[in-house]
């Protein structure tokens, strides 16, 4: 009994287990768009007509009709609906005219309107790990049938024709069309597993956590993204233990991509080294000249040590992994590191360290999408702490430097960080998704992209 309970509970636990770094919710808008464009790309209409016109071995000619041809296949109208737990139910409404010679030698035309229905089951390809649709239970449902045969030949001939022939022939003609469309839809997932570069610093791969799930309103794809350094070391996503949820205020039928803060943090870990910078420009933006003279205005001891003004050189080293956090509407990038200021010496001599400060500061992140990459731009949110670790000019109160360092971070360091971030973070490549129209929202512990079709 206990064991059974555990099986059930443990099963539930693994299901709600901490989550994938990214979630994708595909609504009907995207599925309709994809299937429709797959229909266009696969030239299904032409293929159906060509198929229909072919002489096929093994198919008996229709009794009483010779020289049969299919023409005027009508532009198919596709209707999709989600089948929870399975995939997508697809109905293709179309029609066609079948021509031939009747047994009394007259030209005859039969115009049928029909629906082809099938269930496209959503699976995960065992070999590639990619999502695939596979059609099942294809059926042809006849709607209206019109003919130019004299009415006294109806309904007998027609009924026979329908029963014995159309029902047998049409699925063979029409069902491959459904499969052909799916081939095109499936192809659009093909790049999903590819490792996408983050500059020269590493790659990210959107690997499926499990078989996508289908509900009555959407398909959900859970990703366990793999973030890798060039040498192949994988950066583990921090397990925050929180389950990520899509906010439920999105329009029905719409599609969203959710990227967790833990995932973005792992991606930024690839860039970590680039956040260490040396800054030695004398004039930076609106800042006063970067010299010991300026610094002496805050710490008089600097003037004692350097009566003659020297240019400053600043070294910033981020010594803890930077971290992205998100609260509704606001996202921060946390930096812990050291800031060391040096006075430049005469030619050939190494700069002399004035002091080394330990600093914790936050940057506010603004997200956008450019060329299907997530872009981040930061600005200084707050300098949270500053503490002196060493000094060659004697003790001083580092608080006196708060304003100076805050301005320095904003004007000199943040532009360097933004330069590094320009590389952009790749978004999952699937179904020819164009992310450039996406609307971005910061929610609890995640960024949600509301995907829009062009
Ligand atoms: C064909 O499909 C359309 C759209 O789903 C539906 O309105 C129509 O009733 C169907 N016709 C038949 C004969 O099943």
CSV table of C-alpha atoms and ligand atoms in Angstrom, one decimal:
chain,number,residue,atom,x,y,z
A,1,UNK,CA,0.0,0.0,0.0
A,2,UNK,CA,2.7,2.4,1.0
A,3,UNK,CA,4.7,1.5,-2.0
A,4,UNK,CA,1.7,2.2,-4.2
A,5,UNK,CA,1.3,5.6,-2.5
A,6,UNK,CA,4.9,6.4,-3.1
A,7,UNK,CA,4.6,5.4,-6.7
A,8,UNK,CA,1.7,7.8,-7.1
A,9,UNK,CA,3.2,10.6,-5.0
A,10,UNK,CA,6.8,10.2,-6.3
A,11,UNK,CA,5.3,10.3,-9.8
A,12,UNK,CA,3.6,13.5,-9.0
A,13,UNK,CA,6.7,14.9,-7.5
A,14,UNK,CA,8.8,14.2,-10.5
A,15,UNK,CA,6.2,15.8,-12.6
A,16,UNK,CA,6.2,19.1,-10.7
A,17,UNK,CA,9.9,18.8,-10.1
A,18,UNK,CA,11.9,21.9,-10.5
A,19,UNK,CA,11.8,23.1,-13.8
A,20,UNK,CA,13.1,23.4,-17.1
A,21,UNK,CA,14.9,26.6,-17.9
A,22,UNK,CA,12.6,27.5,-20.7
A,23,UNK,CA,9.0,26.8,-21.6
A,24,UNK,CA,7.2,27.3,-24.9
A,25,UNK,CA,3.5,27.5,-25.2
A,26,UNK,CA,2.2,27.1,-28.7
A,27,UNK,CA,-1.3,28.4,-29.2
A,28,UNK,CA,-3.6,27.8,-32.1
A,29,UNK,CA,-2.5,31.0,-33.8
A,30,UNK,CA,0.9,29.7,-34.5
A,31,UNK,CA,-0.2,26.2,-35.3
A,32,UNK,CA,-2.7,27.5,-37.9
A,33,UNK,CA,0.0,29.7,-39.4
A,34,UNK,CA,2.5,26.9,-39.5
A,35,UNK,CA,0.2,24.3,-41.1
A,36,UNK,CA,-1.1,26.9,-43.6
A,37,UNK,CA,2.4,27.8,-44.6
A,38,UNK,CA,3.4,24.2,-44.8
A,39,UNK,CA,0.5,23.6,-47.1
A,40,UNK,CA,1.8,26.5,-49.3
A,41,UNK,CA,5.4,25.3,-49.2
A,42,UNK,CA,4.5,21.7,-49.9
A,43,UNK,CA,2.5,22.7,-53.0
A,44,UNK,CA,0.0,20.2,-51.7
A,45,UNK,CA,-2.7,21.4,-54.1
A,46,UNK,CA,-0.7,20.6,-57.2
A,47,UNK,CA,0.4,17.3,-55.7
A,48,UNK,CA,-3.1,16.3,-54.8
A,49,UNK,CA,-4.2,17.0,-58.4
A,50,UNK,CA,-1.2,15.1,-59.8
A,51,UNK,CA,-1.8,12.2,-57.5
A,52,UNK,CA,-5.4,12.1,-58.4
A,53,UNK,CA,-4.7,12.2,-62.1
A,54,UNK,CA,-2.3,9.3,-62.0
A,55,UNK,CA,-3.1,5.8,-63.2
A,56,UNK,CA,-2.5,3.6,-60.2
A,57,UNK,CA,-1.9,-0.1,-60.4
A,58,UNK,CA,-4.1,-2.1,-58.2
A,59,UNK,CA,-7.0,0.3,-58.3
A,60,UNK,CA,-9.8,-1.0,-60.3
A,61,UNK,CA,-11.4,1.3,-62.7
A,62,UNK,CA,-14.8,2.5,-61.6
A,63,UNK,CA,-17.4,0.3,-63.0
A,64,UNK,CA,-19.4,2.0,-65.7
A,65,UNK,CA,-16.9,4.9,-66.0
A,66,UNK,CA,-14.0,5.1,-68.4
A,67,UNK,CA,-11.3,7.6,-68.9
A,68,UNK,CA,-11.6,8.9,-65.4
A,69,UNK,CA,-9.7,12.1,-64.5
A,70,UNK,CA,-9.6,14.4,-61.5
A,71,UNK,CA,-9.6,18.1,-62.0
A,72,UNK,CA,-10.2,21.3,-60.2
A,73,UNK,CA,-9.1,20.4,-56.8
A,74,UNK,CA,-10.4,23.2,-54.6
A,75,UNK,CA,-8.2,25.2,-52.4
A,76,UNK,CA,-8.2,23.3,-49.1
A,77,UNK,CA,-9.4,25.0,-46.0
A,78,UNK,CA,-7.7,23.6,-42.9
A,79,UNK,CA,-9.3,23.6,-39.5
A,80,UNK,CA,-7.2,22.5,-36.5
A,81,UNK,CA,-8.1,21.8,-32.9
A,82,UNK,CA,-6.1,20.5,-30.0
A,83,UNK,CA,-6.8,17.0,-28.7
A,84,UNK,CA,-5.6,17.0,-25.1
A,85,UNK,CA,-2.9,14.4,-24.4
A,86,UNK,CA,-2.6,13.5,-28.1
A,87,UNK,CA,-1.9,16.4,-30.4
A,88,UNK,CA,-3.8,18.2,-33.1
A,89,UNK,CA,-6.9,17.1,-34.9
A,90,UNK,CA,-6.8,18.3,-38.5
A,91,UNK,CA,-9.6,18.7,-40.9
A,92,UNK,CA,-8.9,19.6,-44.5
A,93,UNK,CA,-12.0,20.7,-46.4
A,94,UNK,CA,-11.7,20.5,-50.1
A,95,UNK,CA,-13.5,19.4,-53.2
A,96,UNK,CA,-12.9,18.2,-56.7
A,97,UNK,CA,-14.4,17.3,-60.0
A,98,UNK,CA,-14.1,13.8,-61.4
A,99,UNK,CA,-14.6,13.5,-65.1
A,100,UNK,CA,-15.1,10.5,-67.3
A,101,UNK,CA,-17.2,8.8,-69.9
A,102,UNK,CA,-20.3,7.0,-68.7
A,103,UNK,CA,-21.2,3.5,-70.0
A,104,UNK,CA,-23.6,5.1,-72.4
A,105,UNK,CA,-20.7,7.0,-73.8
A,106,UNK,CA,-21.6,10.4,-72.4
A,107,UNK,CA,-19.2,12.8,-70.8
A,108,UNK,CA,-19.9,12.9,-67.2
A,109,UNK,CA,-18.8,15.1,-64.3
A,110,UNK,CA,-19.1,14.4,-60.6
A,111,UNK,CA,-18.3,17.2,-58.2
A,112,UNK,CA,-17.7,16.2,-54.6
A,113,UNK,CA,-17.1,18.3,-51.5
A,114,UNK,CA,-15.2,16.4,-48.9
A,115,UNK,CA,-13.3,16.6,-45.6
A,116,UNK,CA,-10.1,14.7,-44.9
A,117,UNK,CA,-9.6,14.3,-41.2
A,118,UNK,CA,-6.7,12.9,-39.2
A,119,UNK,CA,-5.2,13.1,-35.8
A,120,UNK,CA,-1.6,14.5,-35.8
A,121,UNK,CA,-0.1,12.8,-32.8
A,122,UNK,CA,2.7,14.8,-31.2
A,123,UNK,CA,5.7,12.6,-30.3
A,124,UNK,CA,9.4,13.0,-29.5
A,125,UNK,CA,11.6,11.5,-32.1
A,126,UNK,CA,13.7,8.8,-30.3
A,127,UNK,CA,16.8,9.4,-32.4
A,128,UNK,CA,16.9,13.2,-32.6
A,129,UNK,CA,14.9,14.1,-29.5
A,130,UNK,CA,12.9,16.6,-31.6
A,131,UNK,CA,9.1,16.9,-31.5
A,132,UNK,CA,7.4,15.2,-34.4
A,133,UNK,CA,3.8,15.0,-35.6
A,134,UNK,CA,2.6,11.7,-36.9
A,135,UNK,CA,-0.8,11.4,-38.5
A,136,UNK,CA,-3.2,8.7,-37.5
A,137,UNK,CA,-6.6,7.5,-38.5
A,138,UNK,CA,-7.0,9.5,-41.7
A,139,UNK,CA,-10.5,9.4,-43.0
A,140,UNK,CA,-12.3,11.0,-45.9
A,141,UNK,CA,-15.9,12.2,-45.2
A,142,UNK,CA,-17.9,13.0,-48.3
A,143,UNK,CA,-20.1,16.1,-48.2
A,144,UNK,CA,-22.2,17.0,-51.2
A,145,UNK,CA,-22.0,15.1,-54.5
A,146,UNK,CA,-23.3,16.7,-57.7
A,147,UNK,CA,-23.3,15.3,-61.2
A,148,UNK,CA,-24.5,16.1,-64.7
A,149,UNK,CA,-25.8,12.6,-65.2
A,150,UNK,CA,-29.5,12.4,-66.2
A,151,UNK,CA,-31.6,12.2,-63.2
A,152,UNK,CA,-33.1,8.9,-64.2
A,153,UNK,CA,-29.7,7.3,-63.8
A,154,UNK,CA,-29.5,8.6,-60.2
A,155,UNK,CA,-29.6,7.6,-57.4
A,156,UNK,CA,-28.6,4.1,-58.2
A,157,UNK,CA,-25.5,4.8,-60.0
A,158,UNK,CA,-24.4,7.5,-57.7
A,159,UNK,CA,-25.0,5.5,-54.6
A,160,UNK,CA,-23.0,2.6,-56.0
A,161,UNK,CA,-20.3,5.0,-57.1
A,162,UNK,CA,-20.0,6.5,-53.7
A,163,UNK,CA,-20.1,3.3,-51.8
A,164,UNK,CA,-18.0,1.1,-53.8
A,165,UNK,CA,-15.6,3.6,-55.2
A,166,UNK,CA,-15.1,7.0,-53.8
A,167,UNK,CA,-14.7,5.7,-50.3
A,168,UNK,CA,-12.1,3.3,-51.5
A,169,UNK,CA,-10.2,5.6,-53.7
A,170,UNK,CA,-10.2,8.9,-52.0
A,171,UNK,CA,-8.3,8.1,-48.8
A,172,UNK,CA,-5.5,6.8,-50.9
A,173,UNK,CA,-5.6,10.0,-52.9
A,174,UNK,CA,-6.0,12.4,-50.1
A,175,UNK,CA,-4.3,11.0,-47.0
A,176,UNK,CA,-0.8,11.3,-48.4
A,177,UNK,CA,-1.5,15.0,-48.6
A,178,UNK,CA,-1.9,15.2,-44.9
A,179,UNK,CA,1.4,13.3,-44.4
A,180,UNK,CA,3.1,15.6,-46.9
A,181,UNK,CA,2.0,18.7,-45.0
A,182,UNK,CA,3.3,17.2,-41.7
A,183,UNK,CA,6.7,16.5,-43.3
A,184,UNK,CA,6.9,20.2,-43.8
A,185,UNK,CA,5.7,21.1,-40.3
A,186,UNK,CA,8.2,18.5,-38.8
A,187,UNK,CA,11.1,20.0,-40.8
A,188,UNK,CA,10.5,23.3,-39.0
A,189,UNK,CA,11.6,21.8,-35.7
A,190,UNK,CA,14.8,20.4,-37.3
A,191,UNK,CA,17.2,23.1,-36.0
A,192,UNK,CA,15.8,23.2,-32.5
A,193,UNK,CA,18.5,20.9,-31.1
A,194,UNK,CA,21.4,22.8,-32.7
A,195,UNK,CA,24.0,24.3,-30.5
A,196,UNK,CA,23.7,28.1,-31.0
A,197,UNK,CA,26.8,30.3,-30.3
A,198,UNK,CA,26.9,33.0,-27.8
A,199,UNK,CA,29.7,34.9,-29.4
A,200,UNK,CA,33.0,33.0,-29.0
A,201,UNK,CA,32.1,32.3,-25.4
A,202,UNK,CA,30.0,29.2,-25.7
A,203,UNK,CA,26.8,27.7,-26.9
A,204,UNK,CA,23.2,27.1,-25.9
A,205,UNK,CA,21.1,24.1,-27.0
A,206,UNK,CA,17.4,23.9,-26.4
A,207,UNK,CA,16.9,20.3,-25.5
A,208,UNK,CA,13.4,19.0,-24.8
A,209,UNK,CA,12.9,17.9,-21.3
A,210,UNK,CA,10.1,15.5,-22.3
A,211,UNK,CA,7.5,14.8,-24.9
A,212,UNK,CA,5.5,18.0,-25.4
A,213,UNK,CA,2.1,18.0,-23.8
A,214,UNK,CA,-1.1,19.0,-25.4
A,215,UNK,CA,-4.0,20.6,-23.6
A,216,UNK,CA,-7.3,21.8,-24.9
A,217,UNK,CA,-5.8,25.2,-25.6
A,218,UNK,CA,-2.1,24.8,-26.4
A,219,UNK,CA,0.9,22.6,-26.8
A,220,UNK,CA,3.6,23.0,-24.1
A,221,UNK,CA,7.2,22.3,-24.8
A,222,UNK,CA,9.5,22.1,-21.8
A,223,UNK,CA,13.2,22.7,-22.4
A,224,UNK,CA,16.2,21.8,-20.3
A,225,UNK,CA,18.6,24.1,-22.1
A,226,UNK,CA,22.3,23.0,-22.2
A,227,UNK,CA,24.7,25.9,-21.7
A,228,UNK,CA,28.2,25.0,-22.7
A,229,UNK,CA,31.6,26.5,-22.7
A,230,UNK,CA,33.8,26.2,-25.8
A,231,UNK,CA,35.7,23.3,-24.2
A,232,UNK,CA,32.5,21.5,-23.5
A,233,UNK,CA,32.0,22.2,-19.8
A,234,UNK,CA,28.4,22.5,-19.1
A,235,UNK,CA,27.1,25.3,-16.9
A,236,UNK,CA,24.5,23.9,-14.6
A,237,UNK,CA,21.3,25.8,-14.1
A,238,UNK,CA,20.8,26.7,-10.5
A,239,UNK,CA,17.8,24.7,-9.2
A,240,UNK,CA,15.7,27.4,-7.6
A,241,UNK,CA,13.0,24.9,-6.7
A,242,UNK,CA,10.3,27.2,-8.0
A,243,UNK,CA,7.9,26.0,-10.7
A,244,UNK,CA,7.5,28.5,-13.6
A,245,UNK,CA,4.1,29.3,-14.7
A,246,UNK,CA,2.8,31.4,-17.5
A,247,UNK,CA,0.7,34.3,-16.3
A,248,UNK,CA,-2.8,33.5,-17.3
A,249,UNK,CA,-3.7,36.9,-18.8
A,250,UNK,CA,-2.6,36.1,-22.4
A,251,UNK,CA,-5.2,36.0,-25.2
A,252,UNK,CA,-6.6,32.7,-26.0
A,253,UNK,CA,-4.9,31.0,-28.8
A,254,UNK,CA,-1.7,33.1,-28.4
A,255,UNK,CA,1.8,31.7,-27.9
A,256,UNK,CA,4.5,32.5,-25.4
A,257,UNK,CA,8.1,31.6,-24.6
A,258,UNK,CA,9.3,31.7,-21.0
A,259,UNK,CA,13.0,32.0,-20.1
A,260,UNK,CA,13.8,31.5,-16.4
A,261,UNK,CA,16.1,33.8,-14.5
A,262,UNK,CA,18.2,30.7,-13.7
A,263,UNK,CA,18.7,30.0,-17.4
A,264,UNK,CA,19.7,33.6,-18.2
A,265,UNK,CA,22.1,33.5,-15.3
A,266,UNK,CA,23.7,30.4,-16.7
A,267,UNK,CA,24.1,32.0,-20.1
A,268,UNK,CA,25.7,35.1,-18.6
A,269,UNK,CA,28.1,32.8,-16.8
A,270,UNK,CA,29.7,32.3,-20.3
A,271,UNK,CA,30.4,36.0,-20.5
A,272,UNK,CA,31.7,36.3,-16.9
A,273,UNK,CA,35.3,36.8,-17.8
A,274,UNK,CA,34.5,39.6,-20.1
A,275,UNK,CA,33.0,41.6,-17.3
A,276,UNK,CA,36.5,42.1,-15.9
A,277,UNK,CA,37.8,45.3,-17.4
A,278,UNK,CA,40.7,47.8,-17.1
A,279,UNK,CA,39.7,51.4,-17.7
A,280,UNK,CA,42.4,53.9,-18.2
A,281,UNK,CA,40.9,56.7,-20.3
A,282,UNK,CA,41.4,60.1,-18.8
A,283,UNK,CA,38.2,61.6,-20.1
A,284,UNK,CA,35.1,59.4,-19.8
A,285,UNK,CA,31.6,60.9,-20.6
A,286,UNK,CA,30.6,63.5,-18.1
A,287,UNK,CA,33.1,62.4,-15.5
A,288,UNK,CA,35.8,64.7,-14.2
A,289,UNK,CA,39.3,63.9,-15.4
A,290,UNK,CA,40.4,60.5,-14.1
A,291,UNK,CA,43.4,61.7,-12.1
A,292,UNK,CA,44.8,61.5,-8.6
A,293,UNK,CA,44.0,65.2,-8.4
A,294,UNK,CA,40.2,64.6,-8.9
A,295,UNK,CA,40.4,61.7,-6.4
A,296,UNK,CA,42.1,63.9,-3.9
A,297,UNK,CA,38.9,66.0,-3.8
A,298,UNK,CA,37.3,63.0,-2.0
A,299,UNK,CA,40.3,61.6,-0.1
A,300,UNK,CA,42.8,64.3,0.8
A,301,UNK,CA,45.4,61.6,1.5
A,302,UNK,CA,45.8,61.0,-2.2
A,303,UNK,CA,47.2,64.5,-2.6
A,304,UNK,CA,49.8,63.8,0.1
A,305,UNK,CA,51.0,60.7,-1.7
A,306,UNK,CA,50.8,62.2,-5.2
A,307,UNK,CA,51.4,66.0,-5.0
A,308,UNK,CA,51.7,65.9,-8.8
A,309,UNK,CA,48.6,64.7,-10.5
A,310,UNK,CA,48.8,61.3,-12.2
A,311,UNK,CA,46.3,59.6,-14.5
A,312,UNK,CA,44.2,56.9,-12.8
A,313,UNK,CA,43.8,53.3,-14.0
A,314,UNK,CA,40.9,51.2,-12.7
A,315,UNK,CA,40.6,47.5,-12.6
A,316,UNK,CA,37.3,45.8,-12.1
A,317,UNK,CA,37.2,42.1,-11.4
A,318,UNK,CA,33.9,40.3,-10.9
A,319,UNK,CA,34.7,37.5,-8.5
A,320,UNK,CA,31.4,35.8,-7.9
A,321,UNK,CA,29.1,34.5,-10.6
A,322,UNK,CA,26.8,37.3,-11.7
A,323,UNK,CA,23.1,36.6,-11.2
A,324,UNK,CA,19.9,37.6,-12.9
A,325,UNK,CA,16.9,38.1,-10.7
A,326,UNK,CA,13.3,39.1,-11.7
A,327,UNK,CA,10.3,40.5,-10.0
A,328,UNK,CA,7.2,41.6,-11.8
A,329,UNK,CA,8.3,44.4,-14.0
A,330,UNK,CA,11.9,44.6,-12.9
A,331,UNK,CA,15.0,42.6,-13.6
A,332,UNK,CA,18.4,43.0,-12.0
A,333,UNK,CA,21.9,41.8,-12.7
A,334,UNK,CA,23.9,41.4,-9.5
A,335,UNK,CA,27.6,41.9,-9.5
A,336,UNK,CA,30.1,41.2,-6.7
A,337,UNK,CA,33.7,42.1,-7.3
A,338,UNK,CA,36.6,44.3,-6.6
A,339,UNK,CA,37.5,47.7,-7.9
A,340,UNK,CA,41.2,48.6,-7.7
A,341,UNK,CA,42.5,52.1,-8.5
A,342,UNK,CA,46.0,52.7,-9.6
A,343,UNK,CA,48.1,55.8,-10.2
A,344,UNK,CA,50.0,55.6,-13.5
A,345,UNK,CA,53.7,55.9,-13.2
A,346,UNK,CA,56.4,57.2,-15.4
A,347,UNK,CA,57.1,55.2,-18.5
A,348,UNK,CA,58.3,51.6,-17.9
A,349,UNK,CA,57.0,51.5,-14.3
A,350,UNK,CA,54.0,49.4,-13.3
A,351,UNK,CA,51.1,51.5,-12.0
A,352,UNK,CA,50.9,51.8,-8.3
A,353,UNK,CA,47.9,50.5,-6.5
A,354,UNK,CA,46.1,53.2,-4.4
A,355,UNK,CA,43.5,51.0,-2.9
A,356,UNK,CA,41.3,48.0,-3.5
A,357,UNK,CA,37.6,48.1,-2.7
A,358,UNK,CA,35.1,45.3,-2.6
A,359,UNK,CA,31.8,46.3,-4.2
A,360,UNK,CA,28.4,44.8,-4.6
A,361,UNK,CA,26.2,46.6,-7.1
A,362,UNK,CA,23.1,46.0,-9.2
A,363,UNK,CA,22.4,46.7,-12.8
A,364,UNK,CA,18.9,47.2,-14.1
A,365,UNK,CA,18.3,45.0,-17.2
A,366,UNK,CA,16.2,46.1,-20.1
A,367,UNK,CA,15.3,43.3,-22.5
A,368,UNK,CA,14.6,43.5,-26.2
A,369,UNK,CA,14.8,41.2,-29.2
A,370,UNK,CA,16.9,41.9,-32.2
A,371,UNK,CA,17.6,39.5,-35.0
A,372,UNK,CA,15.9,36.7,-33.1
A,373,UNK,CA,18.3,37.1,-30.1
A,374,UNK,CA,17.5,38.3,-26.7
A,375,UNK,CA,19.3,41.6,-26.1
A,376,UNK,CA,20.1,43.1,-22.7
A,377,UNK,CA,21.0,46.6,-21.9
A,378,UNK,CA,21.9,47.6,-18.4
A,379,UNK,CA,22.0,50.8,-16.4
A,380,UNK,CA,23.2,51.2,-12.8
A,381,UNK,CA,20.5,50.4,-10.4
A,382,UNK,CA,22.3,50.8,-7.1
A,383,UNK,CA,25.8,50.6,-5.5
A,384,UNK,CA,24.9,48.4,-2.5
A,385,UNK,CA,28.1,48.2,-0.6
A,386,UNK,CA,31.7,49.3,-0.8
A,387,UNK,CA,34.4,48.2,1.6
A,388,UNK,CA,38.1,48.9,1.6
A,389,UNK,CA,40.3,45.8,1.5
A,390,UNK,CA,43.7,47.4,1.1
A,391,UNK,CA,45.2,50.8,0.7
A,392,UNK,CA,48.7,52.1,0.0
A,393,UNK,CA,47.8,55.6,1.1
A,394,UNK,CA,46.6,54.8,4.6
A,395,UNK,CA,43.1,54.4,6.1
A,396,UNK,CA,40.2,56.4,4.8
A,397,UNK,CA,36.5,56.3,4.9
A,398,UNK,CA,35.4,54.6,1.7
A,399,UNK,CA,31.9,56.0,2.1
A,400,UNK,CA,33.4,59.3,0.8
A,401,UNK,CA,33.9,57.6,-2.5
A,402,UNK,CA,30.3,56.4,-2.9
A,403,UNK,CA,29.3,59.2,-5.3
A,404,UNK,CA,32.6,59.0,-7.2
A,405,UNK,CA,32.4,55.2,-7.7
A,406,UNK,CA,28.7,55.3,-8.5
A,407,UNK,CA,29.3,57.8,-11.3
A,408,UNK,CA,32.3,55.8,-12.4
A,409,UNK,CA,30.3,52.6,-12.7
A,410,UNK,CA,27.5,54.3,-14.6
A,411,UNK,CA,29.7,56.2,-17.0
A,412,UNK,CA,32.7,54.0,-17.4
A,413,UNK,CA,31.9,50.4,-16.4
A,414,UNK,CA,28.3,50.0,-17.6
A,415,UNK,CA,29.1,50.8,-21.2
A,416,UNK,CA,31.7,48.1,-21.1
A,417,UNK,CA,29.2,45.6,-19.7
A,418,UNK,CA,26.7,46.6,-22.4
A,419,UNK,CA,29.3,46.1,-25.1
A,420,UNK,CA,29.8,42.5,-23.8
A,421,UNK,CA,26.0,41.9,-23.7
A,422,UNK,CA,25.6,43.0,-27.3
A,423,UNK,CA,26.4,39.5,-28.4
A,424,UNK,CA,22.7,38.6,-27.6
A,425,UNK,CA,21.3,35.3,-26.3
A,426,UNK,CA,19.9,32.9,-28.9
A,427,UNK,CA,16.2,32.1,-28.8
A,428,UNK,CA,14.9,28.6,-29.8
A,429,UNK,CA,14.8,28.1,-33.5
A,430,UNK,CA,11.6,26.4,-34.4
A,431,UNK,CA,8.7,26.8,-36.9
A,432,UNK,CA,10.5,29.7,-38.5
A,433,UNK,CA,9.5,31.8,-35.5
A,434,UNK,CA,10.2,35.5,-35.9
A,435,UNK,CA,10.7,36.9,-32.5
A,436,UNK,CA,11.2,40.4,-33.5
A,437,UNK,CA,7.5,41.3,-32.9
A,438,UNK,CA,7.4,39.6,-29.5
A,439,UNK,CA,6.2,41.6,-26.5
A,440,UNK,CA,8.4,41.2,-23.5
A,441,UNK,CA,7.2,40.9,-19.9
A,442,UNK,CA,9.1,40.4,-16.7
A,443,UNK,CA,7.3,38.2,-14.3
A,444,UNK,CA,8.4,36.4,-11.1
A,445,UNK,CA,11.7,34.7,-11.8
A,446,UNK,CA,11.2,34.7,-15.6
A,447,UNK,CA,11.0,36.7,-18.8
A,448,UNK,CA,8.0,35.9,-20.9
A,449,UNK,CA,7.9,36.7,-24.7
A,450,UNK,CA,4.4,37.0,-26.0
A,451,UNK,CA,5.0,35.8,-29.6
A,452,UNK,CA,3.3,37.6,-32.4
A,453,UNK,CA,2.9,36.6,-36.0
A,454,UNK,CA,3.9,39.0,-38.7
B,1,LIG,C1,-16.3,19.5,-43.1
B,1,LIG,O1,-15.6,20.3,-42.2
B,1,LIG,C2,-16.1,21.6,-42.0
B,1,LIG,C3,-15.2,22.4,-41.1
B,1,LIG,O2,-14.8,21.6,-40.0
B,1,LIG,C4,-17.5,21.4,-41.4
B,1,LIG,O3,-18.1,22.6,-41.2
B,1,LIG,C5,-18.4,20.5,-42.3
B,1,LIG,O4,-19.6,20.2,-41.7
B,1,LIG,C6,-17.7,19.2,-42.6
B,1,LIG,N1,-18.4,18.5,-43.6
B,1,LIG,C7,-18.6,17.2,-43.5
B,1,LIG,C8,-19.3,16.5,-44.6
B,1,LIG,O5,-18.2,16.5,-42.6
